[in-house]
PDB file of C-alpha atoms in Angstrom:
ATOM      1  CA  UNK L  19      -0.016  -0.105  -0.046  1.00 58.00           C
ATOM      2  CA  UNK L  20       1.381   3.498  -0.867  1.00 83.00           C
ATOM      3  CA  UNK L  21      -1.067   5.651   1.243  1.00 94.00           C
ATOM      4  CA  UNK L  22      -3.965   5.874   3.357  1.00 97.00           C
ATOM      5  CA  UNK L  23      -5.953   8.976   4.742  1.00 98.00           C
ATOM      6  CA  UNK L  24      -8.498   9.498   7.283  1.00 98.00           C
ATOM      7  CA  UNK L  25     -11.160  12.129   6.267  1.00 98.00           C
ATOM      8  CA  UNK L  26     -12.654  13.874   9.094  1.00 98.00           C
ATOM      9  CA  UNK L  27     -14.920  17.054   9.345  1.00 97.00           C
ATOM     10  CA  UNK L  28     -15.487  19.951  11.460  1.00 96.00           C
ATOM     11  CA  UNK L  29     -19.161  18.836  11.772  1.00 92.00           C
ATOM     12  CA  UNK L  30     -21.698  16.675  10.356  1.00 90.00           C
ATOM     13  CA  UNK L  31     -22.844  17.534   6.853  1.00 92.00           C
ATOM     14  CA  UNK L  32     -19.828  19.530   5.608  1.00 95.00           C
ATOM     15  CA  UNK L  33     -19.175  17.272   2.592  1.00 95.00           C
ATOM     16  CA  UNK L  34     -16.941  14.319   3.815  1.00 97.00           C
ATOM     17  CA  UNK L  35     -18.399  11.930   1.579  1.00 96.00           C
ATOM     18  CA  UNK L  36     -18.133  14.280  -1.408  1.00 96.00           C
ATOM     19  CA  UNK L  37     -14.382  15.046  -0.585  1.00 97.00           C
ATOM     20  CA  UNK L  38     -13.676  11.392  -0.099  1.00 97.00           C
ATOM     21  CA  UNK L  39     -15.222  10.299  -3.312  1.00 97.00           C
ATOM     22  CA  UNK L  40     -13.337  13.142  -5.083  1.00 96.00           C
ATOM     23  CA  UNK L  41     -10.124  11.879  -3.457  1.00 97.00           C
ATOM     24  CA  UNK L  42     -10.823   8.403  -4.598  1.00 97.00           C
ATOM     25  CA  UNK L  43     -11.382   9.455  -8.170  1.00 97.00           C
ATOM     26  CA  UNK L  44      -8.151  11.768  -7.942  1.00 96.00           C
ATOM     27  CA  UNK L  45      -6.206   8.476  -7.003  1.00 96.00           C
ATOM     28  CA  UNK L  46      -7.938   6.330  -9.521  1.00 96.00           C
ATOM     29  CA  UNK L  47      -6.955   8.774 -12.248  1.00 95.00           C
ATOM     30  CA  UNK L  48      -3.312   8.711 -11.377  1.00 94.00           C
ATOM     31  CA  UNK L  49      -3.463   4.920 -11.926  1.00 95.00           C
ATOM     32  CA  UNK L  50      -3.661   3.702  -8.213  1.00 96.00           C
ATOM     33  CA  UNK L  51      -5.482   1.073  -7.037  1.00 97.00           C
ATOM     34  CA  UNK L  52      -7.868   2.842  -4.588  1.00 98.00           C
ATOM     35  CA  UNK L  53     -10.708   1.806  -2.222  1.00 98.00           C
ATOM     36  CA  UNK L  54     -12.851   3.717   0.325  1.00 98.00           C
ATOM     37  CA  UNK L  55     -13.830   2.649   3.800  1.00 98.00           C
ATOM     38  CA  UNK L  56     -16.830   3.941   5.933  1.00 97.00           C
ATOM     39  CA  UNK L  57     -16.372   2.237   9.325  1.00 97.00           C
ATOM     40  CA  UNK L  58     -19.522   3.430  10.995  1.00 96.00           C
ATOM     41  CA  UNK L  59     -22.650   4.771   9.128  1.00 95.00           C
ATOM     42  CA  UNK L  60     -26.097   5.666  10.544  1.00 92.00           C
ATOM     43  CA  UNK L  61     -28.956   6.779   8.637  1.00 91.00           C
ATOM     44  CA  UNK L  62     -29.051   3.544   6.336  1.00 92.00           C
ATOM     45  CA  UNK L  63     -31.870   2.307   4.293  1.00 92.00           C
ATOM     46  CA  UNK L  64     -33.328  -1.066   4.415  1.00 89.00           C
ATOM     47  CA  UNK L  65     -33.098  -3.100   1.116  1.00 87.00           C
ATOM     48  CA  UNK L  66     -35.094  -6.268   0.752  1.00 81.00           C
ATOM     49  CA  UNK L  67     -32.010  -8.050  -0.564  1.00 77.00           C
ATOM     50  CA  UNK L  68     -29.064  -6.442   0.709  1.00 78.00           C
ATOM     51  CA  UNK L  69     -30.182  -5.543   4.213  1.00 85.00           C
ATOM     52  CA  UNK L  70     -29.151  -2.142   5.579  1.00 90.00           C
ATOM     53  CA  UNK L  71     -27.549  -0.015   2.887  1.00 90.00           C
ATOM     54  CA  UNK L  72     -25.571   3.206   3.322  1.00 93.00           C
ATOM     55  CA  UNK L  73     -25.704   5.820   0.361  1.00 94.00           C
ATOM     56  CA  UNK L  74     -22.212   7.231   1.404  1.00 95.00           C
ATOM     57  CA  UNK L  75     -20.569   3.734   1.562  1.00 96.00           C
ATOM     58  CA  UNK L  76     -22.055   2.938  -1.863  1.00 96.00           C
ATOM     59  CA  UNK L  77     -20.677   6.213  -3.101  1.00 97.00           C
ATOM     60  CA  UNK L  78     -17.181   5.367  -1.906  1.00 98.00           C
ATOM     61  CA  UNK L  79     -17.446   1.885  -3.410  1.00 97.00           C
ATOM     62  CA  UNK L  80     -18.140   3.090  -6.885  1.00 97.00           C
ATOM     63  CA  UNK L  81     -15.615   6.101  -6.666  1.00 97.00           C
ATOM     64  CA  UNK L  82     -12.712   3.514  -6.313  1.00 98.00           C
ATOM     65  CA  UNK L  83     -11.562   0.875  -8.500  1.00 98.00           C
ATOM     66  CA  UNK L  84     -11.097  -2.072  -6.010  1.00 97.00           C
ATOM     67  CA  UNK L  85     -13.992  -4.282  -5.252  1.00 92.00           C
ATOM     68  CA  UNK L  86     -14.733  -4.682  -1.673  1.00 94.00           C
ATOM     69  CA  UNK L  87     -17.399  -6.558   0.329  1.00 94.00           C
ATOM     70  CA  UNK L  88     -19.554  -4.293   1.869  1.00 93.00           C
ATOM     71  CA  UNK L  89     -19.147  -5.968   5.407  1.00 93.00           C
ATOM     72  CA  UNK L  90     -15.622  -4.943   5.150  1.00 97.00           C
ATOM     73  CA  UNK L  91     -16.005  -1.221   3.406  1.00 97.00           C
ATOM     74  CA  UNK L  92     -18.689  -0.329   5.884  1.00 97.00           C
ATOM     75  CA  UNK L  93     -18.705  -2.858   9.006  1.00 96.00           C
ATOM     76  CA  UNK L  94     -21.251  -1.206  11.053  1.00 96.00           C
ATOM     77  CA  UNK L  95     -24.516   0.301   9.605  1.00 95.00           C
ATOM     78  CA  UNK L  96     -27.405   1.520  11.496  1.00 95.00           C
ATOM     79  CA  UNK L  97     -30.833   2.486  10.430  1.00 93.00           C
ATOM     80  CA  UNK L  98     -31.722   5.860  12.310  1.00 92.00           C
ATOM     81  CA  UNK L  99     -29.889   8.991  11.416  1.00 90.00           C
ATOM     82  CA  UNK L 100     -28.501   9.781  14.668  1.00 93.00           C
ATOM     83  CA  UNK L 101     -25.124   9.694  16.398  1.00 92.00           C
ATOM     84  CA  UNK L 102     -23.466   6.428  15.782  1.00 92.00           C
ATOM     85  CA  UNK L 103     -23.146   5.363  19.569  1.00 94.00           C
ATOM     86  CA  UNK L 104     -26.641   5.924  20.158  1.00 95.00           C
ATOM     87  CA  UNK L 105     -27.783   4.292  17.006  1.00 94.00           C
ATOM     88  CA  UNK L 106     -25.520   1.332  18.271  1.00 95.00           C
ATOM     89  CA  UNK L 107     -27.072   1.346  21.762  1.00 95.00           C
ATOM     90  CA  UNK L 108     -30.531   1.116  20.245  1.00 95.00           C
ATOM     91  CA  UNK L 109     -29.420  -1.961  18.125  1.00 93.00           C
ATOM     92  CA  UNK L 110     -27.987  -3.699  21.107  1.00 94.00           C
ATOM     93  CA  UNK L 111     -24.361  -3.438  19.409  1.00 94.00           C
ATOM     94  CA  UNK L 112     -21.243  -2.399  20.928  1.00 93.00           C
ATOM     95  CA  UNK L 113     -18.976  -1.058  18.199  1.00 96.00           C
ATOM     96  CA  UNK L 114     -15.461  -2.795  18.539  1.00 96.00           C
ATOM     97  CA  UNK L 115     -12.383  -0.881  17.315  1.00 96.00           C
ATOM     98  CA  UNK L 116     -10.660  -4.181  16.724  1.00 96.00           C
ATOM     99  CA  UNK L 117     -13.041  -5.259  14.117  1.00 97.00           C
ATOM    100  CA  UNK L 118     -12.714  -1.904  12.299  1.00 98.00           C
ATOM    101  CA  UNK L 119      -9.045  -2.080  12.251  1.00 98.00           C
ATOM    102  CA  UNK L 120      -9.152  -5.720  10.779  1.00 97.00           C
ATOM    103  CA  UNK L 121     -11.409  -4.519   7.956  1.00 98.00           C
ATOM    104  CA  UNK L 122      -8.873  -1.577   7.339  1.00 98.00           C
ATOM    105  CA  UNK L 123      -5.864  -3.802   7.205  1.00 97.00           C
ATOM    106  CA  UNK L 124      -8.077  -6.281   4.867  1.00 97.00           C
ATOM    107  CA  UNK L 125      -8.592  -3.444   2.479  1.00 97.00           C
ATOM    108  CA  UNK L 126      -5.112  -2.010   2.840  1.00 96.00           C
ATOM    109  CA  UNK L 127      -3.729  -5.517   1.608  1.00 95.00           C
ATOM    110  CA  UNK L 128      -5.951  -5.165  -1.551  1.00 95.00           C
ATOM    111  CA  UNK L 129      -5.206  -1.465  -2.671  1.00 97.00           C
ATOM    112  CA  UNK L 130      -2.588   1.083  -2.866  1.00 97.00           C
ATOM    113  CA  UNK L 131      -4.624   3.926  -1.609  1.00 98.00           C
ATOM    114  CA  UNK L 132      -7.241   3.576   1.364  1.00 98.00           C
ATOM    115  CA  UNK L 133      -9.560   6.426   1.974  1.00 98.00           C
ATOM    116  CA  UNK L 134     -11.496   6.317   5.339  1.00 98.00           C
ATOM    117  CA  UNK L 135     -14.399   8.474   5.908  1.00 98.00           C
ATOM    118  CA  UNK L 136     -15.307   9.358   9.467  1.00 95.00           C
ATOM    119  CA  UNK L 137     -18.909   9.982  10.736  1.00 93.00           C
ATOM    120  CA  UNK L 138     -19.900  13.316  12.237  1.00 89.00           C
ATOM    121  CA  UNK L 139     -16.988  15.439  13.675  1.00 93.00           C
ATOM    122  CA  UNK L 140     -13.571  14.291  14.962  1.00 96.00           C
ATOM    123  CA  UNK L 141     -14.845  13.750  18.515  1.00 96.00           C
ATOM    124  CA  UNK L 142     -18.059  11.986  17.756  1.00 94.00           C
ATOM    125  CA  UNK L 143     -18.470   8.955  20.016  1.00 95.00           C
ATOM    126  CA  UNK L 144     -18.566   5.737  18.598  1.00 94.00           C
ATOM    127  CA  UNK L 145     -19.081   3.601  21.899  1.00 94.00           C
ATOM    128  CA  UNK L 146     -19.373   4.162  25.679  1.00 91.00           C
ATOM    129  CA  UNK L 147     -15.644   4.896  26.055  1.00 94.00           C
ATOM    130  CA  UNK L 148     -14.222   5.690  22.546  1.00 95.00           C
ATOM    131  CA  UNK L 149     -14.631   8.310  19.694  1.00 96.00           C
ATOM    132  CA  UNK L 150     -13.674   8.684  16.264  1.00 96.00           C
ATOM    133  CA  UNK L 151     -10.457  10.405  17.623  1.00 97.00           C
ATOM    134  CA  UNK L 152      -9.622   7.064  19.373  1.00 97.00           C
ATOM    135  CA  UNK L 153     -10.257   5.306  15.892  1.00 97.00           C
ATOM    136  CA  UNK L 154      -7.987   7.851  14.373  1.00 97.00           C
ATOM    137  CA  UNK L 155      -5.198   6.937  16.723  1.00 97.00           C
ATOM    138  CA  UNK L 156      -5.406   3.387  16.271  1.00 96.00           C
ATOM    139  CA  UNK L 157      -5.369   3.675  12.483  1.00 97.00           C
ATOM    140  CA  UNK L 158      -2.403   6.179  12.951  1.00 96.00           C
ATOM    141  CA  UNK L 159      -2.650   7.485   9.158  1.00 97.00           C
ATOM    142  CA  UNK L 160      -2.734  10.945   8.052  1.00 97.00           C
ATOM    143  CA  UNK L 161      -5.786  13.132   8.688  1.00 98.00           C
ATOM    144  CA  UNK L 162      -7.536  15.270   5.805  1.00 98.00           C
ATOM    145  CA  UNK L 163      -9.810  17.869   7.334  1.00 98.00           C
ATOM    146  CA  UNK L 164     -12.880  18.848   5.612  1.00 98.00           C
ATOM    147  CA  UNK L 165     -14.027  22.560   6.815  1.00 98.00           C
ATOM    148  CA  UNK L 166     -17.604  23.149   5.883  1.00 96.00           C
ATOM    149  CA  UNK L 167     -17.448  26.793   4.798  1.00 97.00           C
ATOM    150  CA  UNK L 168     -20.187  28.719   6.766  1.00 95.00           C
ATOM    151  CA  UNK L 169     -20.443  31.018   9.655  1.00 94.00           C
ATOM    152  CA  UNK L 170     -18.457  29.842  12.674  1.00 95.00           C
ATOM    153  CA  UNK L 171     -16.097  27.743  10.439  1.00 97.00           C
ATOM    154  CA  UNK L 172     -12.851  29.389  11.761  1.00 98.00           C
ATOM    155  CA  UNK L 173     -13.618  28.241  15.245  1.00 98.00           C
ATOM    156  CA  UNK L 174     -14.805  24.791  14.365  1.00 97.00           C
ATOM    157  CA  UNK L 175     -11.718  24.158  12.144  1.00 98.00           C
ATOM    158  CA  UNK L 176      -9.146  25.457  14.553  1.00 98.00           C
ATOM    159  CA  UNK L 177     -10.680  23.543  17.586  1.00 98.00           C
ATOM    160  CA  UNK L 178     -10.717  20.381  15.339  1.00 98.00           C
ATOM    161  CA  UNK L 179      -6.961  20.992  14.341  1.00 98.00           C
ATOM    162  CA  UNK L 180      -6.085  21.528  17.918  1.00 98.00           C
ATOM    163  CA  UNK L 181      -7.751  18.108  18.739  1.00 97.00           C
ATOM    164  CA  UNK L 182      -6.057  16.302  16.119  1.00 98.00           C
ATOM    165  CA  UNK L 183      -2.712  17.880  16.968  1.00 96.00           C
ATOM    166  CA  UNK L 184      -3.314  17.009  20.762  1.00 97.00           C
ATOM    167  CA  UNK L 185      -3.687  13.305  19.880  1.00 96.00           C
ATOM    168  CA  UNK L 186      -0.221  13.163  18.094  1.00 96.00           C
ATOM    169  CA  UNK L 187      -1.766  12.772  14.698  1.00 97.00           C
ATOM    170  CA  UNK L 188      -0.423  14.333  11.487  1.00 97.00           C
ATOM    171  CA  UNK L 189      -2.636  16.711   9.601  1.00 98.00           C
ATOM    172  CA  UNK L 190      -1.783  15.863   5.884  1.00 97.00           C
ATOM    173  CA  UNK L 191      -4.070  18.963   4.792  1.00 97.00           C
ATOM    174  CA  UNK L 192      -7.578  20.509   4.756  1.00 98.00           C
ATOM    175  CA  UNK L 193     -10.201  21.158   2.199  1.00 98.00           C
ATOM    176  CA  UNK L 194     -12.365  24.339   2.254  1.00 97.00           C
ATOM    177  CA  UNK L 195     -15.710  23.016   1.029  1.00 97.00           C
ATOM    178  CA  UNK L 196     -18.352  25.705  -0.086  1.00 96.00           C
ATOM    179  CA  UNK L 197     -21.603  24.925   1.579  1.00 94.00           C
ATOM    180  CA  UNK L 198     -23.722  27.769   0.131  1.00 90.00           C
ATOM    181  CA  UNK L 199     -23.531  29.966  -3.108  1.00 91.00           C
ATOM    182  CA  UNK L 200     -22.866  33.145  -1.628  1.00 89.00           C
ATOM    183  CA  UNK L 201     -21.046  32.965   1.899  1.00 94.00           C
ATOM    184  CA  UNK L 202     -20.414  36.434   3.238  1.00 94.00           C
ATOM    185  CA  UNK L 203     -16.738  37.108   3.313  1.00 96.00           C
ATOM    186  CA  UNK L 204     -15.823  33.666   1.958  1.00 95.00           C
ATOM    187  CA  UNK L 205     -12.301  35.036   0.832  1.00 96.00           C
ATOM    188  CA  UNK L 206     -11.614  36.671   4.202  1.00 97.00           C
ATOM    189  CA  UNK L 207     -12.669  33.420   6.077  1.00 97.00           C
ATOM    190  CA  UNK L 208     -10.480  31.284   3.797  1.00 97.00           C
ATOM    191  CA  UNK L 209      -7.401  33.607   4.191  1.00 98.00           C
ATOM    192  CA  UNK L 210      -7.839  33.278   8.095  1.00 98.00           C
ATOM    193  CA  UNK L 211      -7.783  29.601   7.815  1.00 98.00           C
ATOM    194  CA  UNK L 212      -4.967  29.532   5.390  1.00 98.00           C
ATOM    195  CA  UNK L 213      -2.884  31.649   7.855  1.00 98.00           C
ATOM    196  CA  UNK L 214      -3.993  29.770  11.055  1.00 98.00           C
ATOM    197  CA  UNK L 215      -3.697  26.027  10.078  1.00 98.00           C
ATOM    198  CA  UNK L 216      -0.268  24.803   9.903  1.00 96.00           C
ATOM    199  CA  UNK L 217      -1.135  22.415   6.904  1.00 97.00           C
ATOM    200  CA  UNK L 218      -1.691  22.759   3.302  1.00 96.00           C
ATOM    201  CA  UNK L 219      -5.067  23.862   1.827  1.00 97.00           C
ATOM    202  CA  UNK L 220      -5.408  20.717  -0.622  1.00 97.00           C
ATOM    203  CA  UNK L 221      -8.554  22.145  -2.459  1.00 96.00           C
ATOM    204  CA  UNK L 222     -11.078  24.914  -2.434  1.00 96.00           C
ATOM    205  CA  UNK L 223     -14.248  23.355  -3.774  1.00 95.00           C
ATOM    206  CA  UNK L 224     -16.744  25.805  -5.122  1.00 92.00           C
ATOM    207  CA  UNK L 225     -20.471  25.545  -4.482  1.00 91.00           C
ATOM    208  CA  UNK L 226     -21.586  22.612  -6.378  1.00 85.00           C
ATOM    209  CA  UNK L 227     -18.271  22.401  -8.033  1.00 86.00           C
ATOM    210  CA  UNK L 228     -15.542  19.643  -8.495  1.00 85.00           C
ATOM    211  CA  UNK L 229     -12.849  19.357  -6.014  1.00 87.00           C
ATOM    212  CA  UNK L 230      -9.418  19.575  -7.538  1.00 86.00           C
ATOM    213  CA  UNK L 231      -6.476  18.552  -5.210  1.00 88.00           C
ATOM    214  CA  UNK L 232      -2.924  19.538  -4.622  1.00 79.00           C
ATOM    215  CA  UNK L 233      -1.912  15.978  -3.490  1.00 83.00           C
ATOM    216  CA  UNK L 234       0.132  13.232  -4.819  1.00 80.00           C
ATOM    217  CA  UNK L 235       1.789  10.307  -3.548  1.00 78.00           C
TER     218      UNK L 235
END
């Protein structure tokens, strides 16, 4: 395997799946065998034949070029669109980091690039004792932070960067993802983040536009 990245967000609904899929397409276009992973997903749909299906995980699957069984690509799936640890509690399931790590290693053995997408924000709980940040530490792969560009994004981004660094993890870069067509003072917010975050801005994604990455292996 050449590389792996853990894509996390400043919040939920900031474009993690969009960016993760764009990253996979980016690496596929460079000729790498690439696969995505969504360790934990809530807000799934029930399919009569396939069981619980998550749209984000399906998008990751088709964006890569390595076939992976959904039980490995997306080992934990829950029906309600709520915090993963609460959804797991309701389902009577304890999310096990070791199971996720085994699934990740299986994917890493089959691909040159693995893009792992988180759930919610960096400190989102995944069980009674552990959060997404603990999973990030166990994976020990570089982080790519998706910053949802909206009012409050500077605070959310800098707090998340601080939390990532406090865990001793490497921030490979961040993506500024436009969440609305006309964010007031977009350029000023972007400039502030570029000066404050000690990691490269890998892409500035326009509203409903395509992500172009400054990233190579």
